[in-house]
Tab-separated table of C-alpha atoms in Angstrom:
chain	number	residue	atom	x	y	z
A	1	SER	CA	-0.243	84.255	-65.159
A	2	SER	CA	-2.031	80.913	-64.831
A	3	ASP	CA	1.177	79.146	-63.753
A	4	ALA	CA	1.684	81.629	-60.932
A	5	TYR	CA	-1.918	81.152	-59.799
A	6	VAL	CA	-1.561	77.343	-59.824
A	7	ALA	CA	1.662	77.601	-57.793
A	8	GLN	CA	-0.067	79.908	-55.292
A	9	VAL	CA	-3.039	77.556	-54.822
A	10	LYS	CA	-0.720	74.540	-54.515
A	11	GLY	CA	1.307	76.342	-51.855
A	12	GLU	CA	-1.835	77.208	-49.873
A	13	ILE	CA	-3.091	73.598	-49.994
A	14	ASP	CA	0.325	72.222	-48.969
A	15	ILE	CA	0.375	74.540	-45.942
A	16	GLN	CA	-3.176	73.512	-44.994
A	17	ILE	CA	-2.312	69.803	-45.285
A	18	SER	CA	0.819	70.158	-43.157
A	19	THR	CA	-1.168	72.112	-40.545
A	20	ALA	CA	-3.873	69.426	-40.517
A	21	LYS	CA	-1.232	66.715	-40.018
A	22	GLN	CA	0.277	68.707	-37.197
A	23	TYR	CA	-3.073	69.235	-35.467
A	24	PRO	CA	-5.176	66.110	-36.247
A	25	ARG	CA	-8.831	66.009	-35.258
A	26	ASN	CA	-10.110	64.289	-32.130
A	27	VAL	CA	-12.997	62.174	-33.453
A	28	ALA	CA	-14.827	61.841	-30.105
A	29	ARG	CA	-14.674	65.588	-29.560
A	30	CYS	CA	-15.870	66.200	-33.130
A	31	VAL	CA	-18.934	63.977	-32.616
A	32	ASP	CA	-19.723	65.737	-29.327
A	33	ASN	CA	-19.429	69.122	-31.014
A	34	ILE	CA	-21.781	68.080	-33.831
A	35	LYS	CA	-24.342	66.897	-31.292
A	36	ASN	CA	-24.015	70.019	-29.128
A	37	TYR	CA	-24.341	72.428	-32.050
A	38	ALA	CA	-27.174	70.547	-33.773
A	39	THR	CA	-29.279	70.217	-30.619
A	40	ILE	CA	-28.504	73.598	-29.069
A	41	ASP	CA	-32.223	74.464	-29.329
A	42	GLN	CA	-35.400	73.159	-30.968
A	43	ALA	CA	-35.292	75.595	-33.899
A	44	THR	CA	-31.760	74.529	-34.849
A	45	ALA	CA	-32.629	70.842	-34.514
A	46	GLU	CA	-35.707	71.293	-36.742
A	47	GLY	CA	-33.512	72.628	-39.523
A	48	CYS	CA	-31.072	69.713	-39.449
A	49	TRP	CA	-33.085	67.283	-41.589
A	50	TYR	CA	-35.302	67.554	-44.641
A	51	ALA	CA	-38.237	65.549	-45.966
A	52	ILE	CA	-39.548	65.357	-49.543
A	53	PRO	CA	-42.813	63.547	-50.470
A	54	ARG	CA	-42.313	61.332	-53.531
A	55	ALA	CA	-44.863	58.921	-55.036
A	56	GLY	CA	-46.679	58.351	-51.754
A	57	LYS	CA	-43.458	57.963	-49.765
A	58	THR	CA	-41.297	60.428	-47.847
A	59	ILE	CA	-37.578	60.771	-48.546
A	60	GLU	CA	-35.662	62.064	-45.523
A	61	GLY	CA	-32.051	63.023	-44.990
A	62	PRO	CA	-29.576	65.353	-43.266
A	63	SER	CA	-29.980	68.962	-44.399
A	64	ILE	CA	-27.644	71.713	-45.574
A	65	ARG	CA	-27.661	73.205	-42.067
A	66	LEU	CA	-26.425	69.921	-40.585
A	67	ALA	CA	-23.766	69.686	-43.315
A	68	GLU	CA	-22.468	73.108	-42.246
A	69	ILE	CA	-22.368	71.998	-38.612
A	70	VAL	CA	-20.603	68.739	-39.542
A	71	ALA	CA	-18.009	70.554	-41.668
A	72	THR	CA	-17.262	73.064	-38.894
A	73	SER	CA	-17.070	70.405	-36.184
A	74	TRP	CA	-15.113	67.808	-38.198
A	75	GLY	CA	-12.443	70.344	-39.049
A	76	ASN	CA	-9.395	70.169	-41.336
A	77	LEU	CA	-11.625	70.432	-44.418
A	78	ARG	CA	-11.402	72.618	-47.508
A	79	VAL	CA	-14.927	73.319	-48.776
A	80	GLY	CA	-15.949	75.439	-51.743
A	81	LYS	CA	-18.941	75.982	-54.048
A	82	ARG	CA	-19.729	77.909	-57.232
A	83	VAL	CA	-21.982	78.113	-60.300
A	84	ILE	CA	-19.958	76.839	-63.267
A	85	GLY	CA	-22.416	77.249	-66.117
A	86	SER	CA	-25.885	78.007	-67.483
A	87	ASP	CA	-27.507	76.843	-70.726
A	88	GLY	CA	-30.573	79.050	-70.436
A	89	LYS	CA	-32.663	76.214	-68.995
A	90	HIS	CA	-30.493	75.015	-66.102
A	91	VAL	CA	-27.667	76.289	-63.936
A	92	THR	CA	-24.863	73.856	-63.118
A	93	CYS	CA	-23.523	74.130	-59.588
A	94	GLN	CA	-20.278	72.612	-58.339
A	95	ALA	CA	-18.925	72.010	-54.842
A	96	ILE	CA	-15.713	70.525	-53.481
A	97	CYS	CA	-14.819	69.006	-50.125
A	98	HIS	CA	-11.221	68.056	-49.380
A	99	ASP	CA	-10.268	66.235	-46.161
A	100	LEU	CA	-6.773	67.566	-45.500
A	101	GLU	CA	-5.888	64.712	-43.124
A	102	SER	CA	-6.917	61.725	-45.256
A	103	ASN	CA	-6.340	63.591	-48.543
A	104	VAL	CA	-9.744	62.484	-49.833
A	105	CYS	CA	-11.258	65.044	-52.196
A	106	ILE	CA	-14.776	64.871	-53.636
A	107	THR	CA	-16.292	67.194	-56.247
A	108	THR	CA	-20.052	67.165	-56.846
A	109	GLU	CA	-22.191	68.834	-59.498
A	110	ILE	CA	-25.947	69.328	-59.729
A	111	LYS	CA	-28.273	71.049	-62.179
A	112	ARG	CA	-31.185	73.278	-61.188
A	113	LYS	CA	-33.982	74.330	-63.519
A	114	ILE	CA	-34.278	78.091	-64.128
A	115	THR	CA	-37.444	78.105	-66.256
A	116	ASP	CA	-41.087	78.023	-65.203
A	117	LYS	CA	-43.715	75.542	-66.417
A	118	TRP	CA	-44.288	77.672	-69.522
A	119	GLY	CA	-40.585	77.565	-70.431
A	120	LYS	CA	-39.970	81.212	-69.542
A	121	ILE	CA	-36.620	81.898	-67.860
A	122	PHE	CA	-36.664	83.196	-64.276
A	123	SER	CA	-35.876	86.802	-63.445
A	124	GLU	CA	-32.222	87.646	-62.824
A	125	ASP	CA	-32.753	87.663	-59.045
A	126	MET	CA	-34.494	84.270	-59.101
A	127	VAL	CA	-31.713	82.788	-61.246
A	128	THR	CA	-29.232	83.980	-58.597
A	129	VAL	CA	-31.368	82.525	-55.789
A	130	THR	CA	-31.663	79.210	-57.657
A	131	GLY	CA	-27.899	79.132	-58.231
A	132	ASN	CA	-27.190	79.784	-54.557
A	133	ALA	CA	-29.609	77.025	-53.517
A	134	GLY	CA	-28.004	74.636	-56.006
A	135	CYS	CA	-24.517	75.456	-54.692
A	136	ALA	CA	-25.663	74.790	-51.124
A	137	ILE	CA	-27.120	71.406	-52.099
A	138	ALA	CA	-23.967	70.457	-54.025
A	139	MET	CA	-21.892	71.439	-50.980
A	140	ARG	CA	-24.062	69.287	-48.707
A	141	ASN	CA	-23.579	66.317	-51.030
A	142	ALA	CA	-19.815	66.860	-51.136
A	143	ILE	CA	-19.457	67.144	-47.349
A	144	PHE	CA	-21.520	64.031	-46.701
A	145	SER	CA	-19.486	62.167	-49.334
A	146	VAL	CA	-16.248	62.914	-47.462
A	147	VAL	CA	-17.228	62.835	-43.776
A	148	PRO	CA	-18.191	59.253	-42.798
A	149	MET	CA	-21.900	58.849	-42.048
A	150	SER	CA	-21.001	56.925	-38.890
A	151	VAL	CA	-19.786	60.242	-37.469
A	152	PHE	CA	-23.215	61.917	-37.507
A	153	LYS	CA	-25.722	59.051	-37.903
A	154	SER	CA	-26.284	58.704	-34.148
A	155	VAL	CA	-26.646	62.474	-33.858
A	156	LEU	CA	-29.545	62.434	-36.344
A	157	GLU	CA	-31.811	60.499	-33.987
A	158	GLU	CA	-31.033	62.921	-31.159
A	159	VAL	CA	-31.675	65.843	-33.493
A	160	LYS	CA	-35.113	64.472	-34.410
A	161	LYS	CA	-36.057	64.021	-30.744
A	162	VAL	CA	-35.119	67.596	-29.887
A	163	GLY	CA	-36.773	68.899	-33.043
A	164	MET	CA	-40.094	67.195	-32.307
A	165	GLY	CA	-40.311	68.686	-28.813
A	166	ASP	CA	-42.453	67.108	-26.090
A	167	ALA	CA	-46.127	66.076	-25.964
A	168	ARG	CA	-47.185	69.447	-24.540
A	169	THR	CA	-46.123	71.193	-27.740
A	170	LEU	CA	-47.899	68.782	-30.136
A	171	ASN	CA	-51.099	70.829	-30.499
A	172	GLU	CA	-49.091	74.008	-30.872
A	173	SER	CA	-46.888	72.321	-33.469
A	174	ARG	CA	-49.909	71.126	-35.450
A	175	THR	CA	-51.378	74.633	-35.513
A	176	SER	CA	-48.136	76.395	-36.432
A	177	ALA	CA	-47.258	73.876	-39.167
A	178	LEU	CA	-50.694	74.115	-40.808
A	179	ALA	CA	-50.573	77.920	-40.542
A	180	TYR	CA	-47.175	77.932	-42.266
A	181	PHE	CA	-48.417	75.796	-45.169
A	182	GLU	CA	-51.630	77.817	-45.460
A	183	GLY	CA	-49.489	80.965	-45.758
A	184	LYS	CA	-47.714	79.289	-48.680
A	185	GLY	CA	-50.995	78.481	-50.433
A	186	ILE	CA	-51.257	74.841	-49.314
A	187	LYS	CA	-54.701	73.909	-47.963
A	188	LYS	CA	-55.282	71.912	-44.804
A	189	ASP	CA	-56.870	69.081	-46.813
A	190	GLN	CA	-53.733	68.834	-48.982
A	191	VAL	CA	-51.514	68.520	-45.899
A	192	LEU	CA	-53.809	65.888	-44.381
A	193	GLY	CA	-53.933	64.045	-47.710
A	194	MET	CA	-50.144	63.957	-47.959
A	195	LEU	CA	-49.923	62.616	-44.391
A	196	LYS	CA	-52.854	60.212	-45.037
A	197	ARG	CA	-54.747	61.557	-41.995
A	198	GLU	CA	-58.480	62.224	-41.662
A	199	ASP	CA	-58.360	65.146	-39.210
A	200	ILE	CA	-55.941	67.559	-37.522
A	201	GLU	CA	-56.135	65.615	-34.239
A	202	ASP	CA	-54.827	62.531	-36.075
A	203	ILE	CA	-51.498	64.255	-36.844
A	204	THR	CA	-48.775	62.560	-34.791
A	205	SER	CA	-45.370	63.767	-33.616
A	206	LYS	CA	-43.846	61.718	-36.458
A	207	ASP	CA	-46.052	63.641	-38.916
A	208	ILE	CA	-44.868	66.927	-37.402
A	209	GLN	CA	-41.318	65.740	-37.999
A	210	THR	CA	-42.178	65.130	-41.667
A	211	LEU	CA	-43.847	68.536	-42.035
A	212	ARG	CA	-40.858	70.296	-40.492
A	213	GLY	CA	-38.588	68.346	-42.804
A	214	ILE	CA	-40.608	69.585	-45.796
A	215	ILE	CA	-40.367	73.166	-44.514
A	216	THR	CA	-36.575	72.784	-44.271
A	217	ALA	CA	-36.377	71.272	-47.771
A	218	VAL	CA	-38.373	74.187	-49.212
A	219	GLU	CA	-36.445	76.875	-47.349
A	220	GLU	CA	-33.040	75.495	-48.350
A	221	GLY	CA	-34.133	75.079	-51.969
A	222	THR	CA	-34.103	71.279	-52.142
A	223	THR	CA	-37.734	71.291	-53.350
A	224	THR	CA	-40.706	73.628	-53.779
A	225	MET	CA	-44.181	73.663	-52.261
A	226	GLU	CA	-45.665	72.842	-55.668
A	227	GLU	CA	-43.352	69.852	-56.042
A	228	ALA	CA	-43.916	68.645	-52.459
A	229	PHE	CA	-47.709	68.672	-52.802
A	230	LYS	CA	-47.920	67.786	-56.506
A	231	GLU	CA	-49.825	64.539	-55.875
A	232	GLN	CA	-52.424	66.301	-53.712
A	233	ALA	CA	-52.906	69.019	-56.346
A	234	LYS	CA	-53.550	66.317	-58.959
A	235	GLU	CA	-56.137	64.662	-56.701
A	236	GLU	CA	-57.908	68.007	-56.221
A	237	GLU	CA	-58.021	68.521	-59.983
A	238	LYS	CA	-59.513	65.055	-60.451
A	239	LEU	CA	-62.185	65.792	-57.840
A	240	LYS	CA	-62.996	69.116	-59.490
A	241	ASP	CA	-63.265	67.445	-62.886
A	242	GLY	CA	-65.486	64.751	-61.401
A	243	LYS	CA	-67.816	67.305	-59.812
A	244	LEU	CA	-67.923	69.307	-63.034
A	245	LYS	CA	-68.818	66.240	-65.099
A	246	PHE	CA	-71.388	65.160	-62.510
A	247	GLY	CA	-72.879	68.662	-62.496
A	248	ASN	CA	-73.083	68.778	-66.292
A	249	LYS	CA	-74.708	65.345	-66.375
A	250	LYS	CA	-77.224	66.398	-63.739
A	251	ASP	CA	-78.034	69.599	-65.638
A	252	LYS	CA	-78.592	67.633	-68.849
A	253	GLU	CA	-80.899	65.196	-67.057
A	254	GLU	CA	-82.918	68.037	-65.507
A	255	LYS	CA	-83.108	69.842	-68.847
A	256	GLY	CA	-84.217	66.612	-70.529
A	257	SER	CA	-86.959	65.981	-67.973
A	258	GLU	CA	-88.213	69.566	-68.377
A	259	GLU	CA	-88.431	69.143	-72.148
A	260	GLU	CA	-90.326	65.859	-71.678
A	261	LYS	CA	-92.858	67.613	-69.421
A	262	LYS	CA	-93.338	70.379	-71.977
A	263	ASN	CA	-93.911	67.819	-74.745
A	264	GLU	CA	-96.426	65.945	-72.594
A	265	GLY	CA	-98.213	69.231	-71.891
A	266	LYS	CA	-98.459	69.980	-75.585
A	267	LYS	CA	-99.920	66.485	-76.226
A	268	ASP	CA	-102.579	67.019	-73.542
A	269	GLU	CA	-103.580	70.342	-75.103
A	270	LYS	CA	-104.060	68.632	-78.439
């Protein structure tokens, strides 16, 4: 029955709280663990922050991967996530994070679109993938709402340093990042336009950090390639339209001049 289930869950939480009180966390050790796990290698560090281009600016923040590391290292947390509903256009995802020591509990909900630009609903597999991504994002938000930012803020800077690598890897990083985006259908000019750079050699280590953040955001489902490079796609369309209009105008002018020559020729014959 529902009463029995509620009593069971209550009993489990009470046991977890009493265990957490008996074995409280060591904050200094927790911070060290977060730093050690997050910077264990360059690949892990790269995945610990995301970046999303928005209206000419870049929004950055700690990623889902870092949230998982923080939750594991902080300890004495109850964390859960699930899809709680779908209206045919969006899925609603819910996550909970409960600090068993301080008894602070936060529940977060987010909605994720499950239709394409034509209004057609995703396939069953893609709806599942979207729901899982939404749950992960909701969980990240819940964890970072419970665990104080002061715990991992200093770690973020260290994570970025390790993730960027050293100067010797800059050229390699430029090449690999551009190759990744090209494989996803994003042209080199779009990447340079988003970064506001003229050429590949102008891409700095800070830009590489942004590109890696975008890759993380796409892979964890926070955004999509289309959304990340929406502004650049619009600019390309404008340029295409401009060239098309210019070409049509030029054709009309050439056609007009040819007709004028023919008319002049006819006059001469007369």
